[in-house]
Each structure stands twice: as C-alpha cells, then as structure tokens.
Amino acid sequence: MPLLVMKFGGTSVADLSRIKNAAAKVKAEVARGYDVIVIVSAMSGKTNELVGWVESTSPLYDAREYDAVVSSGENVTAGLMALTLQEMDVPARSWHGWQVPIQTTSAHAAARFVDIPRANIDAKFAEGFKVAVVAGFQGVSPEGRITTLGRGGSDTTAVAFAAAFAAERCDIYTDVDGVYTTDPRISPKARKLDRIAFEEMLELASLGAKVLQTRSVELAMRYKVRLRVLSSFEDTDEHSGTLVCDEDEIMESKVVSGVAYSRDEAKMTLVRVEDRPGIAAAIFGPLADAGVNVDMIVQNISETDAPGDKRAYTDMTFSCPTNQVARAKKAIEDARDEGKFVYADLVTDIDVAKLSVVGIGMRSHAGVAARMFAALAAENVNIKVITTSEIKISVLIDRKYMELAVQALHDTFELDKA
Ligand code: ASP
Ligand code: MG
C-alpha cells in the first residue's frame, strides 16, 4: 500500500469541528488508496496553557514532569481524531509516542529521535487498520520516561515518520496555504511558490518565514522526504500548497526565490580593538558562553596608529537579536575588565533590520548582489553590513526602511511573476 503522512497543526485541530474537517481530508486520502499516518499537534493554545500550569506549580520544575504534562495536549487530539475517523467508518486508532515506541534521547524538552521501529504500526495496518493517529512532539527515553522535542516539534515528528515509513509524501496542514516569496503582510505582491528547495526553505525558515520547524526541514533534506505545506482551511487537492523538495525536482528555478527579513536585529561594533591572533576568539568566546546568538560578523581592515607603531587596530562588528544586546554588552565589558582585550568604544545600534534574498539559482548566476544593492540605492536605503553565502545575500539596514526595501527587492527580482 502506498503510504502518506498527514500532519495537522494546532489551528487545524483547534476544536471538534476543525478535527472533523481534518478527518474528512484523511478519509479522502484513504479513499484514494493510501494507508495514512496522521500526526497531530495539541489543540491551539493548549501547549501554552500546559506550560503555564507547570511553571505556576514549580518554577524550577523537574524537566521529566514538564514533559509528562506538556506532552498530554497531543494525546487528547490523537484520541479525538481516532474517534472522529471511526465515526466516519475509517478504521483508525491512536498511538502515544511510547506505544510506537518513538525512541528518543533523554534530553527532556529538547529530545532527538533515536529510532522509530515500524513493527507495531505495520502490524495494525496488516490487520486492516487504515489510519494510525500518532501524537506529535513526543517520545520515550531509554529510561522509559516521556520526552518532548521542543516547541513546534510535531513537524519534526511528521518528517521522521515519513522517513521511517518511506511515505510517498509528508503533507503539513496549517493555517496558511503555502510558502510565499515574502511576507504577504509587507508586500501585497507576494506570490505563493509551487515548489521550493530544501536549502532555500531552511534559509527562509530560519529568517522568520516560520511555517515549519527548522529541524523538520533539516531532517527532510537529509532523508529526501517530499514535504508539502498546505491549508486545512481550504479545499485542497494534489496540487495545493507548496512542495518543499530536492532541487533536482525543480526544473528551472529563478535566481532568487524569496526575500526574507527579520525586524529585531541589533548591530554592535567594537571600535579600535587590537588586531592580533586570538582577538576574534577572545571576543566571540565570551559571547557564546553568555548564550548570545551572533549572526553576521564583519571585521574591518587593519590600521596602525602612526608610522613605526607596531600595534594594529581594527573594528569588529556583529549582529544579534535585539533582546540579547544587554547580555552581549555585559559579556564584552566583563571580558575587557578581565584583560582579554581592549577597545576604544562599544557602539550599539538597535534600530536595524536584516533583509536577505535567497535562491539556489545564485550558485550559477553572477550579479545578484549588484542588482540587490542597486535596488536599495535607488530607494536611498543605506546598507550597514553585508554578508553572503552560496545561496543568500543579507544586509543590515535602518529598520524604518525595511518594508520599502522588501518591496523594492521583490520588484527587482520580479518575484510576483512565476
Ligand atoms: N504542541 C507543541 C507546540 O505547540 C508541538 C507542536 O504543535 O508542534 O509546540
Ligand atoms: Mg507549528
């Protein structure tokens, strides 16, 4: 039997009528001849409520009990989904993670998959069951305790099942109808993409197009699981949504596929820090220890003060999330006070935004950066920092120009046209 994995997120199972709507989509796939593994999230808002209960009960909670409580939201949905399918005459049963058993590491609240043995579920399919409804986001540790995978983890559960059961596809039902060239709230010209490569999706997801948990895309890329993002709020067929797939499946991709942005970036510069071996390690070591997520890093050219002066100086700039600036500042000042390095000034700019253009086509096309910079210049937008990777060019600009810049780039690369 061909097999599909269908995952329904929180808003798609928010109440009994939404669960019925989701079950109807499952029934339709069964009618097309598929065995189906359904992965469910908790009803929307449920996980937050459970987390709140844990924190109110025990501020320094035992992570094992946190997982015991927080995993329960998915169990409720799994049982209700199985009952709903049974009411529609679809032979279905629910599975908690440990019943499969979904084996994970013991890293509570951040567990990783170790193995998903097929035998138990395969045996039920062989008995005539058509649907296995599996609670997402959870597993069982080697110690036999319930684990969870981290927020948004049901996406990753879905991909892991698709890989383990060699599913034809993994359909992720959510409240948006696919992946867009940019945020439609910023650019009304944003267009839904029919296909996007795993690597592009990874860049867009980590940049704020938060449709899929990043880990799920990494896993899908590793196991070549074809992922489809589509809306449970619409009538859908086999062409709906956006397929996230291997680049081989994308015939002639555009040079740029999307424009991503992130509003809450900050830029920090250590002015005139001594330029010598070990200086970057001395700065970024303490930042890492303080848990600062450094993103872009730019080091300026080296300068000496005066002829004959042997010491050289440079400026070191980096970006991090705005809400980590205080922590970053303290880490740098503490390291300076410990004598790890000296600098003339520490300049912080919290009114910046990051813009990125992403596309696998950049690998084989020159001139993308030049077009991007020209588009920003035409709008009089000053670029503060630039970084590039093989399939991405990112810039920091003043936050007040962000929307304008997104629209300009979307126009320049003609992303509204298929
Ligand atoms: N219910 C969990 C959460 O909200 C997992 C998920 O829905 O993916 O994080
Ligand atoms: Mg989600």
XYZ file of C-alpha atoms and ligand atoms in Angstrom:
428
model
C 0.000 0.000 0.000
C 1.308 3.483 -0.747
C 1.547 5.499 2.435
C 1.087 9.175 3.257
C 1.932 11.134 6.373
C -0.545 13.939 7.130
C 0.254 16.373 9.902
C -2.286 18.763 11.403
C -1.064 21.736 13.421
C -2.810 23.330 16.393
C -5.171 25.646 14.496
C -6.185 22.750 12.216
C -7.431 20.753 15.246
C -8.478 23.726 17.401
C -11.940 22.347 18.212
C -14.185 19.386 17.438
C -15.428 20.828 14.165
C -11.870 21.530 12.980
C -10.951 17.942 13.881
C -13.902 16.741 11.788
C -12.700 18.852 8.892
C -9.190 17.374 9.205
C -10.578 13.843 9.479
C -12.503 14.373 6.240
C -9.211 15.153 4.495
C -7.731 11.947 5.891
C -10.750 9.957 4.769
C -10.355 11.354 1.261
C -6.759 10.085 1.063
C -7.824 6.661 2.357
C -10.460 6.610 -0.388
C -7.657 7.289 -2.908
C -5.961 4.101 -1.729
C -3.450 5.284 0.840
C -2.596 3.995 4.266
C -2.202 7.126 6.350
C -0.158 8.050 9.378
C -1.698 11.165 10.903
C 0.480 13.259 13.194
C -1.414 15.676 15.404
C -0.449 18.738 17.425
C -2.222 19.824 20.571
C -5.336 21.955 20.049
C -4.142 25.538 19.575
C -3.285 27.288 22.832
C -3.216 24.002 24.762
C 0.561 23.608 24.973
C 0.965 27.188 26.228
C -1.660 26.523 28.881
C 0.104 23.329 29.992
C 3.482 25.080 30.129
C 1.865 27.810 32.254
C 0.477 25.243 34.676
C 3.873 23.635 35.091
C 5.603 26.964 35.693
C 2.989 28.074 38.228
C 3.255 24.821 40.115
C 7.022 24.578 40.188
C 9.234 27.416 38.971
C 12.358 25.230 38.943
C 10.463 22.277 37.586
C 11.704 18.718 37.062
C 12.056 18.535 33.269
C 10.751 14.950 33.234
C 7.462 16.059 34.766
C 7.341 19.078 32.454
C 7.416 16.615 29.546
C 4.819 14.374 31.218
C 2.414 17.316 31.452
C 3.204 19.183 28.244
C 3.052 16.095 26.006
C -0.529 15.435 27.077
C -2.078 18.015 24.727
C -1.193 15.871 21.727
C -2.620 12.745 23.405
C -6.048 14.358 23.648
C -6.056 15.304 19.974
C -4.834 11.863 18.889
C -7.699 10.108 20.694
C -10.298 12.569 19.416
C -9.003 12.267 15.851
C -9.162 8.447 16.011
C -12.731 8.611 17.376
C -13.759 11.092 14.689
C -12.357 8.834 11.958
C -14.156 5.832 13.445
C -17.411 7.816 13.343
C -16.716 8.266 9.611
C -16.231 4.486 9.206
C -12.475 4.771 8.758
C -10.626 2.059 10.736
C -8.245 4.108 12.873
C -6.563 4.008 16.260
C -4.431 6.411 18.263
C -0.820 5.980 19.370
C 1.051 7.757 22.114
C 4.754 8.084 21.402
C 5.788 5.304 23.803
C 3.362 2.839 22.227
C 5.058 3.012 18.839
C 7.656 3.276 20.533
C 9.208 6.563 19.343
C 12.659 6.252 20.852
C 14.446 9.497 21.703
C 17.398 10.726 23.701
C 16.821 11.706 27.343
C 17.276 15.444 26.680
C 13.938 16.475 28.168
C 12.097 19.279 26.342
C 14.714 19.056 23.576
C 14.829 15.331 22.800
C 16.124 13.993 19.494
C 14.960 10.904 17.639
C 16.952 7.723 18.041
C 14.663 5.263 16.246
C 11.099 4.768 15.095
C 10.572 0.992 14.773
C 7.840 0.186 12.262
C 6.725 -3.211 13.534
C 3.798 -2.231 15.793
C 2.138 0.138 13.357
C 2.818 -2.116 10.351
C 1.126 -4.982 12.211
C -2.007 -2.875 12.664
C -2.059 -1.868 9.001
C -1.770 -5.589 8.165
C -4.836 -6.243 10.363
C -6.858 -3.837 8.231
C -6.447 -0.529 10.035
C -6.211 2.291 7.523
C -5.026 5.108 9.733
C -2.553 5.368 12.608
C -3.056 8.616 14.515
C 0.197 9.426 16.316
C 0.608 12.117 18.965
C 3.262 14.517 17.703
C 6.031 16.229 19.649
C 6.773 13.317 21.992
C 8.718 10.112 22.535
C 10.190 7.883 25.199
C 13.718 7.974 26.623
C 15.999 4.967 27.243
C 14.990 5.331 30.914
C 11.363 4.848 29.942
C 10.327 8.449 30.643
C 8.148 10.570 28.347
C 10.113 13.166 26.366
C 9.164 16.119 24.163
C 11.043 17.508 21.187
C 10.913 21.279 21.737
C 8.203 23.713 20.683
C 6.868 23.179 17.196
C 8.206 19.613 17.298
C 5.221 17.931 15.665
C 6.527 18.983 12.257
C 9.678 17.045 13.012
C 7.678 14.036 14.197
C 5.847 14.060 10.874
C 9.029 14.128 8.809
C 10.639 11.411 10.934
C 7.628 9.142 10.340
C 7.654 9.888 6.633
C 11.312 8.833 6.523
C 10.832 5.727 8.693
C 7.813 4.517 6.692
C 9.111 5.607 3.270
C 5.999 7.723 2.753
C 5.209 8.979 -0.725
C 4.875 12.467 0.761
C 4.524 14.317 4.036
C 1.658 16.816 3.987
C 1.816 19.523 6.635
C -1.626 21.085 7.098
C -1.552 24.504 8.691
C -3.379 27.839 8.586
C -1.503 29.296 5.621
C -1.802 27.927 2.105
C 1.893 27.608 1.386
C 5.281 29.279 1.362
C 5.386 32.781 -0.126
C 8.071 34.770 -1.929
C 7.913 37.171 1.006
C 5.577 38.107 3.826
C 2.213 39.000 2.183
C 1.547 41.466 5.011
C 4.508 43.502 3.797
C 4.246 43.049 0.069
C 0.787 42.626 -1.419
C 2.562 41.261 -4.487
C 3.894 38.265 -2.557
C 3.240 35.085 -4.523
C 2.753 31.543 -3.315
C 5.539 29.280 -4.521
C 4.624 25.942 -6.123
C 7.972 24.454 -5.210
C 10.926 25.414 -3.104
C 14.185 23.565 -2.490
C 15.030 22.263 0.992
C 18.024 24.563 1.245
C 16.014 27.643 0.314
C 13.342 26.723 2.831
C 15.996 26.364 5.525
C 17.267 29.863 4.830
C 13.757 31.301 4.721
C 12.598 29.439 7.839
C 15.500 30.487 9.999
C 14.992 34.045 8.762
C 11.473 34.292 10.026
C 9.184 32.631 7.499
C 8.058 30.467 10.385
C 5.886 27.915 8.667
C 7.892 24.822 9.515
C 10.141 23.979 12.427
C 13.685 24.343 11.072
C 14.650 20.914 12.389
C 11.902 19.300 10.338
C 13.316 20.799 7.138
C 16.833 19.653 8.028
C 15.524 16.141 8.578
C 13.507 16.231 5.361
C 16.587 17.322 3.427
C 18.713 14.554 4.934
C 16.182 11.811 4.118
C 14.793 13.431 0.960
C 11.269 13.486 2.331
C 8.992 15.445 -0.021
C 7.179 17.904 2.210
C 4.069 19.778 1.268
C 2.762 22.801 3.174
C -0.950 23.452 2.669
C -4.003 24.900 4.362
C -6.560 22.832 6.238
C -8.940 25.776 5.908
C -9.403 25.329 2.170
C -10.464 22.661 -0.255
C -7.235 21.048 -1.313
C -6.117 18.581 -3.932
C -2.837 17.027 -5.007
C -1.667 20.359 -6.497
C -2.370 22.559 -3.475
C 0.177 24.285 -1.318
C 3.941 24.425 -1.702
C 6.134 21.387 -2.225
C 9.437 21.545 -0.359
C 11.664 19.171 -2.272
C 15.088 18.315 -3.605
C 16.438 20.860 -6.064
C 16.530 18.149 -8.750
C 12.742 18.297 -8.743
C 12.765 21.994 -9.557
C 13.126 22.374 -13.291
C 14.287 25.901 -13.959
C 14.399 27.830 -10.772
C 14.527 31.586 -10.634
C 17.761 33.090 -9.470
C 16.054 34.473 -6.387
C 13.143 32.610 -4.785
C 12.318 34.766 -1.814
C 13.015 37.845 0.258
C 13.202 37.260 3.989
C 13.500 39.784 6.771
C 13.993 39.981 10.458
C 12.921 43.030 12.393
C 14.610 42.591 15.712
C 18.269 42.704 14.882
C 20.888 44.794 16.605
C 24.336 45.754 15.428
C 27.259 46.105 17.823
C 30.717 47.380 16.959
C 33.904 47.211 18.992
C 35.815 50.231 17.771
C 39.594 50.045 17.574
C 40.125 46.665 19.082
C 43.680 45.422 18.886
C 44.285 43.328 15.752
C 46.297 40.278 16.732
C 45.976 36.487 16.608
C 43.262 35.281 19.000
C 41.273 38.503 19.117
C 38.142 37.064 17.477
C 38.217 34.064 19.792
C 38.635 36.387 22.774
C 35.529 38.354 21.774
C 33.201 35.662 20.491
C 34.075 33.023 23.105
C 32.527 35.026 25.970
C 29.548 35.949 23.754
C 28.906 32.274 23.058
C 29.272 31.422 26.740
C 26.684 34.093 27.521
C 24.263 32.470 25.062
C 24.280 35.330 22.553
C 23.198 34.206 19.075
C 25.662 36.053 16.913
C 24.628 36.130 13.281
C 26.647 38.355 10.942
C 30.296 39.144 11.705
C 32.397 41.686 9.879
C 35.971 42.600 10.655
C 37.436 45.728 9.158
C 40.895 46.171 7.654
C 43.782 46.596 9.978
C 45.199 50.031 10.693
C 48.220 51.208 12.569
C 48.232 54.405 14.533
C 51.413 56.050 13.458
C 54.462 55.219 11.381
C 56.678 52.968 13.436
C 53.793 51.829 15.687
C 53.879 48.023 15.687
C 50.344 47.582 17.027
C 47.472 47.284 14.589
C 43.809 48.008 15.236
C 40.557 47.005 13.646
C 36.805 47.427 14.087
C 34.762 44.316 14.778
C 31.029 44.403 14.025
C 28.455 41.728 14.692
C 24.681 41.393 14.795
C 22.489 39.632 17.338
C 18.800 39.669 18.354
C 17.750 42.961 19.955
C 16.714 41.305 23.197
C 20.232 39.923 23.671
C 22.021 43.269 23.474
C 22.209 43.787 27.233
C 23.653 40.323 27.702
C 26.132 40.841 24.862
C 27.254 44.173 26.287
C 27.859 42.678 29.708
C 29.800 39.724 28.263
C 32.063 42.082 26.297
C 32.618 44.504 29.170
C 33.353 41.664 31.595
C 35.874 40.171 29.167
C 37.524 43.577 28.758
C 37.680 44.009 32.537
C 39.349 40.606 32.784
C 42.009 41.928 30.413
C 41.103 39.741 27.430
C 41.178 42.723 25.035
C 40.848 46.493 24.916
C 38.841 48.726 22.627
C 38.138 52.421 22.247
C 34.349 52.250 22.160
C 31.412 49.866 22.014
C 28.720 51.195 19.686
C 25.239 49.667 19.657
C 22.588 50.231 17.011
C 19.260 48.617 17.873
C 17.239 50.180 15.065
C 18.301 47.824 12.307
C 16.612 45.101 10.316
C 18.052 42.273 8.290
C 16.981 41.605 4.723
C 18.006 38.581 2.740
C 17.462 37.401 -0.780
C 17.581 33.632 -1.100
C 17.806 31.362 -4.118
C 19.645 28.258 -5.283
C 19.920 29.893 -8.716
C 22.566 32.219 -7.264
C 25.073 29.401 -7.416
C 25.179 29.639 -11.185
C 24.299 33.301 -11.751
C 26.550 36.262 -11.162
C 25.383 39.790 -10.477
C 22.656 39.125 -7.911
C 24.415 41.183 -5.255
C 24.891 44.082 -7.659
C 21.190 44.062 -8.569
C 20.223 43.930 -4.922
C 22.471 46.837 -3.976
C 21.306 48.904 -6.947
C 17.674 48.389 -5.940
C 18.410 49.574 -2.413
C 20.410 52.518 -3.725
C 17.513 53.566 -5.950
C 15.375 53.826 -2.807
C 18.123 55.696 -0.989
C 18.482 52.924 1.578
C 21.889 52.804 3.193
C 23.469 49.377 3.731
C 25.250 48.957 7.051
C 26.563 45.409 6.892
C 26.672 42.826 4.094
C 27.221 39.077 4.297
C 26.806 36.386 1.694
C 26.614 32.631 1.420
C 26.282 30.411 -1.614
C 22.527 30.900 -1.878
C 21.871 34.013 0.202
C 22.824 37.672 0.408
C 21.954 39.503 3.615
C 22.179 43.161 4.532
C 21.501 45.185 7.637
C 19.630 48.442 7.064
C 17.761 51.017 9.159
C 14.596 49.379 10.414
C 12.394 52.232 9.258
C 13.148 51.368 5.616
C 12.513 47.660 5.969
C 9.092 47.435 4.314
C 10.120 49.721 1.488
C 13.260 47.657 0.908
C 11.400 44.342 0.921
C 9.005 45.695 -1.715
C 11.843 47.095 -3.823
C 13.701 43.781 -3.820
C 10.539 41.843 -4.548
C 10.001 44.086 -7.605
C 13.615 43.990 -8.755
C 13.741 40.219 -8.835
C 10.222 40.049 -10.304
C 9.092 37.635 -7.664
C 5.449 38.357 -8.397
C 5.880 36.601 -11.757
C 6.020 32.814 -11.884
N 2.105 21.415 20.593
C 3.508 21.646 20.528
C 3.824 23.130 20.493
O 2.950 23.946 20.480
C 4.144 20.947 19.372
C 3.588 21.334 18.024
O 2.441 21.717 17.895
O 4.317 21.202 17.051
O 4.967 23.489 20.486
Mg 3.845 24.539 14.229
